[in-house]
Tab-separated table of C-alpha atoms and ligand atoms in Angstrom:
chain	number	residue	atom	x	y	z
I	11	UNK	CA	16.687	-10.226	-17.208
I	12	UNK	CA	16.576	-6.997	-15.177
I	13	UNK	CA	14.995	-3.750	-16.264
I	14	UNK	CA	17.711	-1.543	-14.761
I	15	UNK	CA	21.289	-2.614	-14.059
I	16	UNK	CA	21.061	-0.933	-10.657
I	17	UNK	CA	18.630	-3.639	-9.490
I	18	UNK	CA	21.641	-5.915	-8.938
I	19	UNK	CA	24.214	-3.306	-7.868
I	20	UNK	CA	26.393	-4.402	-4.960
I	21	UNK	CA	25.518	-3.149	-1.493
I	22	UNK	CA	28.629	-0.937	-1.595
I	23	UNK	CA	27.545	0.571	-4.879
I	24	UNK	CA	24.084	1.177	-3.458
I	25	UNK	CA	25.523	2.840	-0.353
I	26	UNK	CA	27.599	5.142	-2.566
I	27	UNK	CA	24.546	5.982	-4.674
I	28	UNK	CA	22.533	6.695	-1.548
I	29	UNK	CA	25.170	8.965	-0.062
I	30	UNK	CA	25.384	10.915	-3.286
I	31	UNK	CA	21.582	11.063	-3.528
I	32	UNK	CA	21.299	12.221	0.055
I	33	UNK	CA	23.773	15.065	-0.464
I	34	UNK	CA	22.036	16.177	-3.607
I	35	UNK	CA	18.650	15.979	-1.930
I	36	UNK	CA	19.732	18.022	1.084
I	37	UNK	CA	21.158	20.631	-1.300
I	38	UNK	CA	17.899	20.706	-3.258
I	39	UNK	CA	15.818	20.943	-0.075
I	40	UNK	CA	17.519	24.195	0.868
I	41	UNK	CA	15.478	25.826	-1.890
I	42	UNK	CA	12.136	25.107	-0.185
I	43	UNK	CA	10.762	27.511	2.429
I	44	UNK	CA	10.061	24.679	4.859
I	45	UNK	CA	13.436	22.919	4.765
I	46	UNK	CA	15.469	26.114	4.445
I	47	UNK	CA	14.128	27.123	7.819
I	48	UNK	CA	14.496	23.693	9.369
I	49	UNK	CA	17.954	22.834	8.029
I	50	UNK	CA	19.112	26.378	8.633
I	51	UNK	CA	18.185	26.107	12.306
I	52	UNK	CA	20.141	22.854	12.555
I	53	UNK	CA	23.121	24.242	10.728
I	54	UNK	CA	23.563	21.191	8.494
I	55	UNK	CA	24.389	21.162	4.806
I	56	UNK	CA	25.160	18.600	2.067
I	57	UNK	CA	28.791	18.238	3.194
I	58	UNK	CA	27.648	16.658	6.466
I	59	UNK	CA	26.463	13.497	4.714
I	60	UNK	CA	29.150	10.910	4.101
I	61	UNK	CA	27.197	7.682	4.443
I	62	UNK	CA	23.536	6.664	4.317
I	63	UNK	CA	23.567	6.419	8.123
I	64	UNK	CA	24.224	10.151	8.348
I	65	UNK	CA	20.551	10.535	7.555
I	66	UNK	CA	20.070	10.193	11.304
I	67	UNK	CA	21.415	13.709	11.703
I	68	UNK	CA	18.127	14.947	10.276
I	69	UNK	CA	14.805	15.324	12.058
I	70	UNK	CA	11.701	13.557	10.770
I	71	UNK	CA	9.181	15.120	8.443
I	72	UNK	CA	5.624	14.314	9.490
I	73	UNK	CA	2.209	14.468	7.942
I	74	UNK	CA	1.556	17.503	10.152
I	75	UNK	CA	4.598	19.238	8.656
I	76	UNK	CA	3.127	18.611	5.216
I	77	UNK	CA	-0.093	20.209	6.370
I	78	UNK	CA	1.752	23.230	7.712
I	79	UNK	CA	3.550	23.545	4.374
I	80	UNK	CA	0.345	23.022	2.367
I	81	UNK	CA	-0.065	23.737	-0.448
I	82	UNK	CA	3.360	24.697	-1.767
I	83	UNK	CA	5.789	25.216	1.128
I	84	UNK	CA	7.883	22.220	0.058
I	85	UNK	CA	8.515	23.185	-3.537
I	86	UNK	CA	12.177	23.415	-4.525
I	87	UNK	CA	11.903	24.524	-8.152
I	88	UNK	CA	10.390	27.534	-9.901
I	89	UNK	CA	6.642	27.241	-10.163
I	90	UNK	CA	6.645	26.902	-13.945
I	91	UNK	CA	8.775	23.738	-13.797
I	92	UNK	CA	5.956	21.702	-12.270
I	93	UNK	CA	3.678	19.738	-14.550
I	94	UNK	CA	1.599	17.510	-12.235
I	95	UNK	CA	0.187	17.242	-8.774
I	96	UNK	CA	-1.537	14.495	-6.844
I	97	UNK	CA	-3.391	14.627	-3.570
I	98	UNK	CA	-3.348	11.753	-1.103
I	99	UNK	CA	-6.561	10.010	-0.184
I	100	UNK	CA	-6.644	11.678	3.220
I	101	UNK	CA	-8.181	8.726	5.040
I	102	UNK	CA	-6.567	10.159	8.151
I	103	UNK	CA	-7.381	13.857	8.200
I	104	UNK	CA	-6.591	16.660	5.794
I	105	UNK	CA	-5.165	15.717	2.404
I	106	UNK	CA	-1.613	16.514	1.359
I	107	UNK	CA	-0.472	17.580	-2.089
I	108	UNK	CA	2.622	16.377	-3.937
I	109	UNK	CA	3.976	18.253	-6.955
I	110	UNK	CA	6.085	16.745	-9.762
I	111	UNK	CA	8.426	18.214	-12.343
I	112	UNK	CA	8.771	16.573	-15.773
I	113	UNK	CA	11.902	14.803	-14.492
I	114	UNK	CA	10.014	13.528	-11.463
I	115	UNK	CA	7.198	12.124	-13.582
I	116	UNK	CA	9.711	10.405	-15.890
I	117	UNK	CA	11.733	8.950	-13.003
I	118	UNK	CA	8.565	7.722	-11.312
I	119	UNK	CA	7.346	6.064	-14.519
I	120	UNK	CA	10.690	4.334	-14.779
I	121	UNK	CA	10.410	2.930	-11.250
I	122	UNK	CA	6.928	1.629	-11.922
I	123	UNK	CA	8.091	0.059	-15.196
I	124	UNK	CA	10.892	-1.617	-13.254
I	125	UNK	CA	8.351	-3.074	-10.821
I	126	UNK	CA	6.111	-4.352	-13.577
I	127	UNK	CA	9.067	-5.931	-15.332
I	128	UNK	CA	10.063	-7.626	-12.060
I	129	UNK	CA	6.760	-9.493	-11.864
I	130	UNK	CA	7.097	-10.691	-15.456
I	131	UNK	CA	5.297	-8.168	-17.644
I	132	UNK	CA	7.067	-7.235	-20.878
I	133	UNK	CA	6.924	-4.836	-23.785
I	134	UNK	CA	4.058	-5.820	-26.048
I	135	UNK	CA	1.900	-7.179	-23.218
I	136	UNK	CA	-1.560	-5.744	-22.730
I	137	UNK	CA	-2.189	-4.089	-19.389
I	138	UNK	CA	-5.485	-2.947	-17.902
I	139	UNK	CA	-5.460	-0.455	-15.070
I	140	UNK	CA	-8.556	-1.240	-13.004
I	141	UNK	CA	-7.888	1.317	-10.291
I	142	UNK	CA	-9.371	4.791	-10.034
I	143	UNK	CA	-7.720	7.635	-11.945
I	144	UNK	CA	-7.897	11.255	-10.921
I	145	UNK	CA	-6.015	12.524	-7.895
I	146	UNK	CA	-5.249	8.965	-6.721
I	147	UNK	CA	-1.698	8.039	-7.761
I	148	UNK	CA	-2.636	4.431	-8.565
I	149	UNK	CA	-4.265	5.650	-11.777
I	150	UNK	CA	-1.779	7.801	-13.662
I	151	UNK	CA	1.215	6.417	-11.735
I	152	UNK	CA	0.682	2.858	-12.873
I	153	UNK	CA	-0.504	4.052	-16.274
I	154	UNK	CA	2.705	5.917	-17.058
I	155	UNK	CA	4.783	2.964	-15.834
I	156	UNK	CA	2.932	0.534	-18.066
I	157	UNK	CA	3.404	2.796	-21.084
I	158	UNK	CA	7.045	3.272	-20.246
I	159	UNK	CA	7.513	-0.505	-20.199
I	160	UNK	CA	5.910	-0.613	-23.620
I	161	UNK	CA	2.616	-2.265	-22.731
I	162	UNK	CA	-0.565	-1.524	-24.612
I	163	UNK	CA	-2.302	0.202	-21.717
I	164	UNK	CA	-6.060	0.171	-21.146
I	165	UNK	CA	-7.081	2.974	-18.742
I	166	UNK	CA	-10.231	1.229	-17.549
I	167	UNK	CA	-10.491	3.024	-14.200
I	168	UNK	CA	-12.345	1.579	-11.205
I	169	UNK	CA	-15.679	-0.222	-11.042
I	170	UNK	CA	-18.185	-1.284	-13.703
I	171	UNK	CA	-17.320	-4.974	-13.639
I	172	UNK	CA	-19.255	-5.783	-16.813
I	173	UNK	CA	-17.256	-3.332	-18.856
I	174	UNK	CA	-14.008	-4.455	-17.208
I	175	UNK	CA	-14.736	-8.011	-18.292
I	176	UNK	CA	-15.503	-6.951	-21.847
I	177	UNK	CA	-12.232	-5.022	-22.068
I	178	UNK	CA	-10.273	-7.955	-20.612
I	179	UNK	CA	-11.698	-10.233	-23.269
I	180	UNK	CA	-11.694	-7.922	-26.268
I	181	UNK	CA	-8.088	-6.857	-25.856
I	182	UNK	CA	-6.677	-10.119	-24.463
I	183	UNK	CA	-5.232	-8.524	-21.371
I	184	UNK	CA	-2.090	-10.060	-19.810
I	185	UNK	CA	-1.932	-8.099	-16.598
I	186	UNK	CA	-4.009	-5.769	-14.447
I	187	UNK	CA	-3.676	-3.386	-11.554
I	188	UNK	CA	-6.491	-3.781	-9.070
I	189	UNK	CA	-7.148	-2.925	-5.420
I	190	UNK	CA	-7.346	-6.120	-3.286
I	191	UNK	CA	-10.886	-5.541	-2.009
I	192	UNK	CA	-12.127	-4.964	-5.554
I	193	UNK	CA	-10.181	-8.006	-6.770
I	194	UNK	CA	-12.188	-10.244	-4.427
I	195	UNK	CA	-15.379	-8.542	-5.482
I	196	UNK	CA	-14.484	-9.008	-9.159
I	197	UNK	CA	-13.770	-12.702	-8.519
I	198	UNK	CA	-17.279	-13.062	-7.154
I	199	UNK	CA	-18.628	-11.254	-10.194
I	200	UNK	CA	-16.825	-13.678	-12.524
I	201	UNK	CA	-18.361	-16.582	-10.660
I	202	UNK	CA	-21.843	-15.106	-10.925
I	203	UNK	CA	-21.344	-14.575	-14.638
I	204	UNK	CA	-20.210	-18.181	-15.008
I	205	UNK	CA	-16.802	-17.106	-16.309
I	206	UNK	CA	-13.909	-19.510	-15.809
I	207	UNK	CA	-11.012	-17.165	-14.965
I	208	UNK	CA	-8.593	-19.534	-16.736
I	209	UNK	CA	-10.347	-18.687	-20.016
I	210	UNK	CA	-9.355	-15.058	-19.659
I	211	UNK	CA	-5.716	-15.895	-20.268
I	212	UNK	CA	-4.514	-13.160	-17.958
I	213	UNK	CA	-1.434	-13.852	-15.844
I	214	UNK	CA	-0.563	-11.022	-13.520
I	215	UNK	CA	-2.339	-8.771	-11.070
I	216	UNK	CA	-0.590	-5.993	-9.232
I	217	UNK	CA	-2.433	-5.538	-5.977
I	218	UNK	CA	-1.794	-2.750	-3.515
I	219	UNK	CA	-2.948	0.550	-2.095
I	220	UNK	CA	-4.482	-1.086	0.961
I	221	UNK	CA	-3.291	-3.574	3.570
I	222	UNK	CA	-4.108	-7.216	2.957
I	223	UNK	CA	-2.876	-10.513	4.294
I	224	UNK	CA	-1.086	-13.402	2.594
I	225	UNK	CA	-4.346	-15.369	2.807
I	226	UNK	CA	-6.163	-12.629	0.938
I	227	UNK	CA	-3.507	-12.698	-1.761
I	228	UNK	CA	-3.938	-16.460	-2.169
I	229	UNK	CA	-7.683	-16.033	-2.389
I	230	UNK	CA	-7.312	-13.389	-5.060
I	231	UNK	CA	-5.006	-15.679	-7.037
I	232	UNK	CA	-7.542	-18.455	-6.736
I	233	UNK	CA	-10.655	-16.528	-7.731
I	234	UNK	CA	-8.944	-14.654	-10.558
I	235	UNK	CA	-6.784	-17.535	-11.797
I	236	UNK	CA	-3.523	-15.567	-11.964
I	237	UNK	CA	-0.505	-14.555	-9.881
I	238	UNK	CA	-0.960	-11.526	-7.632
I	239	UNK	CA	1.932	-9.288	-6.591
I	240	UNK	CA	2.028	-6.898	-3.702
I	241	UNK	CA	2.623	-3.294	-4.707
I	242	UNK	CA	3.445	-0.638	-2.127
I	243	UNK	CA	3.567	3.079	-2.451
I	244	UNK	CA	2.253	6.312	-1.028
I	245	UNK	CA	1.549	9.684	-2.558
I	246	UNK	CA	4.228	11.439	-0.499
I	247	UNK	CA	6.827	9.135	-2.134
I	248	UNK	CA	5.299	9.601	-5.651
I	249	UNK	CA	2.704	6.843	-5.373
I	250	UNK	CA	3.060	3.210	-6.512
I	251	UNK	CA	6.521	1.953	-7.421
I	252	UNK	CA	8.176	2.426	-4.031
I	253	UNK	CA	8.427	-1.267	-3.129
I	254	UNK	CA	7.269	-4.225	-5.151
I	255	UNK	CA	7.298	-7.973	-5.164
I	256	UNK	CA	9.354	-9.814	-7.733
I	257	UNK	CA	8.441	-13.196	-9.208
I	258	UNK	CA	9.657	-14.853	-5.970
I	259	UNK	CA	6.668	-13.328	-4.072
I	260	UNK	CA	8.760	-13.176	-0.932
I	261	UNK	CA	8.544	-9.552	0.178
I	262	UNK	CA	8.739	-6.228	-1.637
I	263	UNK	CA	12.049	-4.870	-2.904
I	264	UNK	CA	12.282	-1.232	-1.953
I	265	UNK	CA	14.213	0.615	-4.667
I	266	UNK	CA	17.167	1.830	-2.701
I	267	UNK	CA	18.669	3.897	-5.492
I	268	UNK	CA	15.543	6.077	-5.361
I	269	UNK	CA	14.595	5.920	-1.678
I	270	UNK	CA	16.396	5.660	1.605
I	271	UNK	CA	14.220	3.510	3.848
I	272	UNK	CA	14.523	3.165	7.606
I	273	UNK	CA	12.513	1.305	10.220
I	274	UNK	CA	12.146	3.141	13.512
I	275	UNK	CA	10.460	2.620	16.840
I	276	UNK	CA	7.144	4.447	16.400
I	277	UNK	CA	7.237	5.738	19.980
I	278	UNK	CA	10.836	6.868	20.348
I	279	UNK	CA	11.883	7.307	16.716
I	280	UNK	CA	15.036	5.263	17.391
I	281	UNK	CA	16.264	3.155	14.461
I	282	UNK	CA	15.477	-0.553	14.779
I	283	UNK	CA	17.745	-3.401	13.679
I	284	UNK	CA	16.968	-5.346	10.500
I	285	UNK	CA	14.150	-7.806	10.988
I	286	UNK	CA	12.315	-5.873	13.686
I	287	UNK	CA	8.914	-4.395	12.994
I	288	UNK	CA	8.414	-0.674	13.324
I	289	UNK	CA	7.423	2.413	11.380
I	290	UNK	CA	8.742	2.866	7.873
I	291	UNK	CA	10.503	6.191	7.339
I	292	UNK	CA	11.433	7.249	3.824
I	293	UNK	CA	13.610	9.811	2.090
I	294	UNK	CA	13.477	10.560	-1.622
I	295	UNK	CA	16.912	10.442	-3.240
I	296	UNK	CA	16.209	11.586	-6.763
I	297	UNK	CA	13.255	13.910	-6.633
I	298	UNK	CA	13.808	17.453	-7.913
I	299	UNK	CA	10.482	19.123	-7.345
I	300	UNK	CA	9.429	18.163	-3.859
I	301	UNK	CA	12.003	16.038	-2.065
I	302	UNK	CA	11.115	14.824	1.427
I	303	UNK	CA	13.558	13.968	4.202
I	304	UNK	CA	12.805	11.176	6.674
I	305	UNK	CA	9.084	11.150	6.056
I	306	UNK	CA	7.151	9.164	8.667
I	307	UNK	CA	4.844	6.952	6.655
I	308	UNK	CA	2.968	5.602	9.729
I	309	UNK	CA	3.087	2.204	8.004
I	310	UNK	CA	4.265	-0.703	10.122
I	311	UNK	CA	6.567	-3.276	8.563
I	312	UNK	CA	10.087	-4.696	8.782
I	313	UNK	CA	13.013	-5.476	6.563
I	314	UNK	CA	13.149	-9.150	5.665
I	315	UNK	CA	16.668	-10.311	6.488
I	316	UNK	CA	18.667	-12.266	3.910
I	317	UNK	CA	18.851	-12.297	0.146
I	318	UNK	CA	16.100	-12.811	-2.399
I	319	UNK	CA	16.191	-15.744	-4.782
I	320	UNK	CA	15.783	-13.377	-7.743
I	321	UNK	CA	19.258	-11.871	-7.324
I	322	UNK	CA	18.152	-8.290	-6.759
I	323	UNK	CA	20.176	-6.631	-4.029
I	324	UNK	CA	17.637	-4.066	-2.856
I	325	UNK	CA	16.283	-4.994	0.554
I	326	UNK	CA	12.788	-6.355	0.930
I	327	UNK	CA	9.967	-4.963	3.026
I	328	UNK	CA	7.528	-7.332	4.587
I	329	UNK	CA	3.794	-6.947	4.071
I	330	UNK	CA	2.396	-3.835	5.793
I	331	UNK	CA	0.746	-5.090	8.987
I	332	UNK	CA	-1.033	-1.866	9.847
I	333	UNK	CA	-0.521	1.801	10.464
I	334	UNK	CA	0.524	3.507	13.641
I	335	UNK	CA	-2.790	5.318	13.415
I	336	UNK	CA	-5.128	2.383	12.756
I	337	UNK	CA	-4.490	0.637	16.010
I	338	UNK	CA	-7.697	0.140	17.932
I	339	UNK	CA	-7.526	-0.046	21.700
I	340	UNK	CA	-10.383	-1.979	23.246
I	341	UNK	CA	-10.358	-2.937	26.911
I	342	UNK	CA	-6.653	-2.220	27.000
I	343	UNK	CA	-5.822	-4.557	24.136
I	344	UNK	CA	-4.113	-3.209	21.031
I	345	UNK	CA	-5.817	-4.505	17.931
I	346	UNK	CA	-4.889	-4.033	14.284
I	347	UNK	CA	-7.546	-4.645	11.628
I	348	UNK	CA	-5.133	-6.960	9.791
I	349	UNK	CA	-5.160	-9.369	12.731
I	350	UNK	CA	-8.890	-9.701	12.271
I	351	UNK	CA	-8.597	-10.097	8.512
I	352	UNK	CA	-6.023	-12.828	9.002
I	353	UNK	CA	-8.405	-14.881	11.156
I	354	UNK	CA	-11.375	-14.334	8.867
I	355	UNK	CA	-9.658	-15.047	5.566
I	356	UNK	CA	-8.326	-18.320	6.925
I	357	UNK	CA	-11.914	-19.562	7.288
I	358	UNK	CA	-13.277	-21.020	4.031
I	359	UNK	CA	-16.872	-20.149	4.979
I	360	UNK	CA	-16.079	-16.449	4.889
I	361	UNK	CA	-16.901	-14.513	1.710
I	362	UNK	CA	-15.163	-11.340	0.598
I	363	UNK	CA	-15.907	-8.514	2.881
I	364	UNK	CA	-15.958	-7.622	6.539
I	365	UNK	CA	-16.407	-4.522	8.623
I	366	UNK	CA	-15.163	-3.684	12.097
I	367	UNK	CA	-17.475	-1.462	14.095
I	368	UNK	CA	-16.546	0.282	17.311
I	369	UNK	CA	-19.274	1.448	19.624
I	370	UNK	CA	-19.987	2.177	23.258
I	371	UNK	CA	-22.107	0.190	25.642
I	372	UNK	CA	-22.325	0.682	29.391
I	373	UNK	CA	-19.560	3.270	29.132
I	374	UNK	CA	-17.238	0.670	27.657
I	375	UNK	CA	-15.721	0.562	24.210
I	376	UNK	CA	-16.899	-2.484	22.322
I	377	UNK	CA	-15.973	-4.083	19.052
I	378	UNK	CA	-18.289	-5.772	16.604
I	379	UNK	CA	-17.205	-7.575	13.453
I	380	UNK	CA	-19.670	-7.955	10.614
I	381	UNK	CA	-18.607	-10.813	8.381
I	382	UNK	CA	-19.961	-11.845	5.018
I	383	UNK	CA	-20.328	-15.605	4.644
I	384	UNK	CA	-20.708	-17.592	1.442
I	385	UNK	CA	-24.237	-18.092	0.131
I	386	UNK	CA	-24.249	-21.855	0.674
I	387	UNK	CA	-23.177	-21.367	4.288
I	388	UNK	CA	-25.685	-18.609	4.895
I	389	UNK	CA	-28.458	-20.853	3.564
I	390	UNK	CA	-27.408	-23.764	5.801
I	391	UNK	CA	-29.367	-24.901	8.854
I	392	UNK	CA	-29.242	-22.807	12.005
I	393	UNK	CA	-26.899	-25.139	13.944
I	394	UNK	CA	-24.284	-24.892	11.172
I	395	UNK	CA	-24.332	-21.113	11.354
I	396	UNK	CA	-24.287	-21.156	15.124
I	397	UNK	CA	-21.267	-23.480	15.056
I	398	UNK	CA	-19.443	-21.205	12.642
I	399	UNK	CA	-20.286	-18.183	14.772
I	400	UNK	CA	-18.887	-19.860	17.870
I	401	UNK	CA	-15.659	-20.906	16.155
I	402	UNK	CA	-15.177	-17.443	14.718
I	403	UNK	CA	-15.642	-15.688	18.054
I	404	UNK	CA	-13.174	-18.099	19.680
I	405	UNK	CA	-10.517	-17.625	17.007
I	406	UNK	CA	-10.876	-13.864	17.041
I	407	UNK	CA	-10.617	-13.828	20.817
I	408	UNK	CA	-7.451	-15.953	20.668
I	409	UNK	CA	-5.929	-13.492	18.215
I	410	UNK	CA	-6.928	-10.113	19.657
I	411	UNK	CA	-7.485	-11.076	23.306
I	412	UNK	CA	-10.905	-9.481	23.634
I	413	UNK	CA	-14.197	-11.112	22.747
I	414	UNK	CA	-15.773	-9.291	19.834
I	415	UNK	CA	-19.441	-9.380	18.955
I	416	UNK	CA	-19.709	-11.182	15.623
I	417	UNK	CA	-22.523	-10.781	13.152
I	418	UNK	CA	-22.690	-13.090	10.153
I	419	UNK	CA	-24.225	-11.441	7.114
I	420	UNK	CA	-25.095	-12.437	3.559
I	421	UNK	CA	-22.340	-12.221	0.915
I	422	UNK	CA	-22.473	-8.880	-0.872
I	423	UNK	CA	-24.399	-7.108	1.879
I	424	UNK	CA	-21.485	-4.960	3.043
I	425	UNK	CA	-21.054	-2.397	0.286
I	426	UNK	CA	-17.672	-2.577	-1.465
I	427	UNK	CA	-15.865	0.773	-1.409
I	428	UNK	CA	-15.190	2.519	-4.727
I	429	UNK	CA	-11.550	3.086	-3.853
I	430	UNK	CA	-9.674	1.886	-0.811
I	431	UNK	CA	-11.698	-0.361	1.461
I	432	UNK	CA	-13.009	1.085	4.701
I	433	UNK	CA	-12.378	-1.580	7.346
I	434	UNK	CA	-13.267	0.252	10.528
I	435	UNK	CA	-16.293	2.357	11.407
I	436	UNK	CA	-15.952	4.188	14.663
I	437	UNK	CA	-19.319	5.061	16.196
I	438	UNK	CA	-17.936	5.728	19.636
I	439	UNK	CA	-18.197	9.486	19.495
I	440	UNK	CA	-21.558	9.452	17.800
I	441	UNK	CA	-23.462	7.237	20.222
I	442	UNK	CA	-24.517	8.681	23.556
I	443	UNK	CA	-22.425	7.401	26.445
G	506	AMP	P1	-2.200	7.100	-0.653
G	506	AMP	O1	-1.007	7.971	-0.594
G	506	AMP	O2	-3.452	7.832	-0.389
G	506	AMP	O3	-2.248	6.310	-1.911
G	506	AMP	O4	-2.070	6.044	0.536
G	506	AMP	C1	-0.858	5.396	0.806
G	506	AMP	C2	-1.060	4.408	1.913
G	506	AMP	O5	-1.788	3.263	1.445
G	506	AMP	C3	0.217	3.843	2.462
G	506	AMP	O6	0.840	4.706	3.375
G	506	AMP	C4	-0.286	2.552	3.089
G	506	AMP	O7	-0.870	2.795	4.347
G	506	AMP	C5	-1.349	2.098	2.123
G	506	AMP	N1	-0.790	1.120	1.175
G	506	AMP	C6	-0.355	1.337	-0.071
G	506	AMP	N2	0.076	0.192	-0.641
G	506	AMP	C7	-0.067	-0.783	0.273
G	506	AMP	C8	0.220	-2.192	0.303
G	506	AMP	N3	0.721	-2.840	-0.733
G	506	AMP	N4	-0.053	-2.851	1.451
G	506	AMP	C9	-0.558	-2.210	2.512
G	506	AMP	N5	-0.861	-0.904	2.545
G	506	AMP	C10	-0.620	-0.184	1.444
G	507	ZN	ZN1	13.345	-10.707	-5.496
């Protein structure tokens, strides 16, 4: 029923595992130039950690620290023990590199296999990885997990919908990994091709790598005719396999034998009680090559209180609602792109894609939302479109408290990104004031 017995370990057992993992990790960290300096200055060692809460004795590690240590200031093993590296997408500034030993790659594959098992995939199933390979962890990370589980794994890579469809059919694929924005795009492609998704016989999609709302998930399930499961990870914590939905689809279990997760106030860094939304901070507990202590992910979420129906004891993270660095401030109002997506995806007239543009007018920051609408709506009479436009502006204003300019555009006219979707274009610095 469970892939690893530890998935249902008692909370006491998990706390003991975490304490042990924390001690070992602190000991390992002392081998890296960066942490040797930092921990040395603090005067703390492995013996100072007697419960998972003792993690609070440590300072945070930030993205800037990773940049300072770039490329190899965080390595804790001899150079020849490393067999892989990945580089994060760097949507927010300079990229960071993560190095893996053979043990790290194997442990990571095991976590991903555990996630895939939790959604219902099994040995002997056929799995197509429709995300980009290369430096992006969603390629090889998911690939190794699928192989580890014993799936026949099709490394399709991103894009080329025609070929994707052929592979899905020829090899009778049971499950896929696909980025949410591409999943919607692929659904539209199936419709254009006159393919009934039910005929494909596929059952599972793992969707992740970019923020998306519950509405978007439901849409993906509808247009692809399968169940879609939220998959969370980040390069600094290996990549995918950090937190994953189980069949209950009620939040993502974060694997607490492998990671120590905290939610903190993004301003003060103070720990927040269970259930409150803040910034996710993560510590690796089993990584040999490049362990990280209290890494600030910048992702905003919360722990979902209570137990999951599936019986797993590892706590669940709620959907990521945004990043501390993607907050837009317009006319004094804090706006997260996901608030806008939530409004748009709840409107049946809206097609797959949207784009938020920031610009300046009369010395004021302004926000414009370009929204694709379905062909039949776009072709409708002018009053219908005007009515939709009015409703959309009103709903967006109610949600974000400023009135955005809204432009309705034809479905497919906003180019779909190859990898992670780009939701915000900031023209404020480019346009003359
Ligand atoms: P990268 O390391 O380049 O793959 O980017 C990792 C980041 O992608 C995370 O820190 C999140 O901001 C985002 N991300 C990954 N998975 C999800 C998910 N399931 N939901 C929302 N955001 C995600
Ligand atoms: Zn569960």
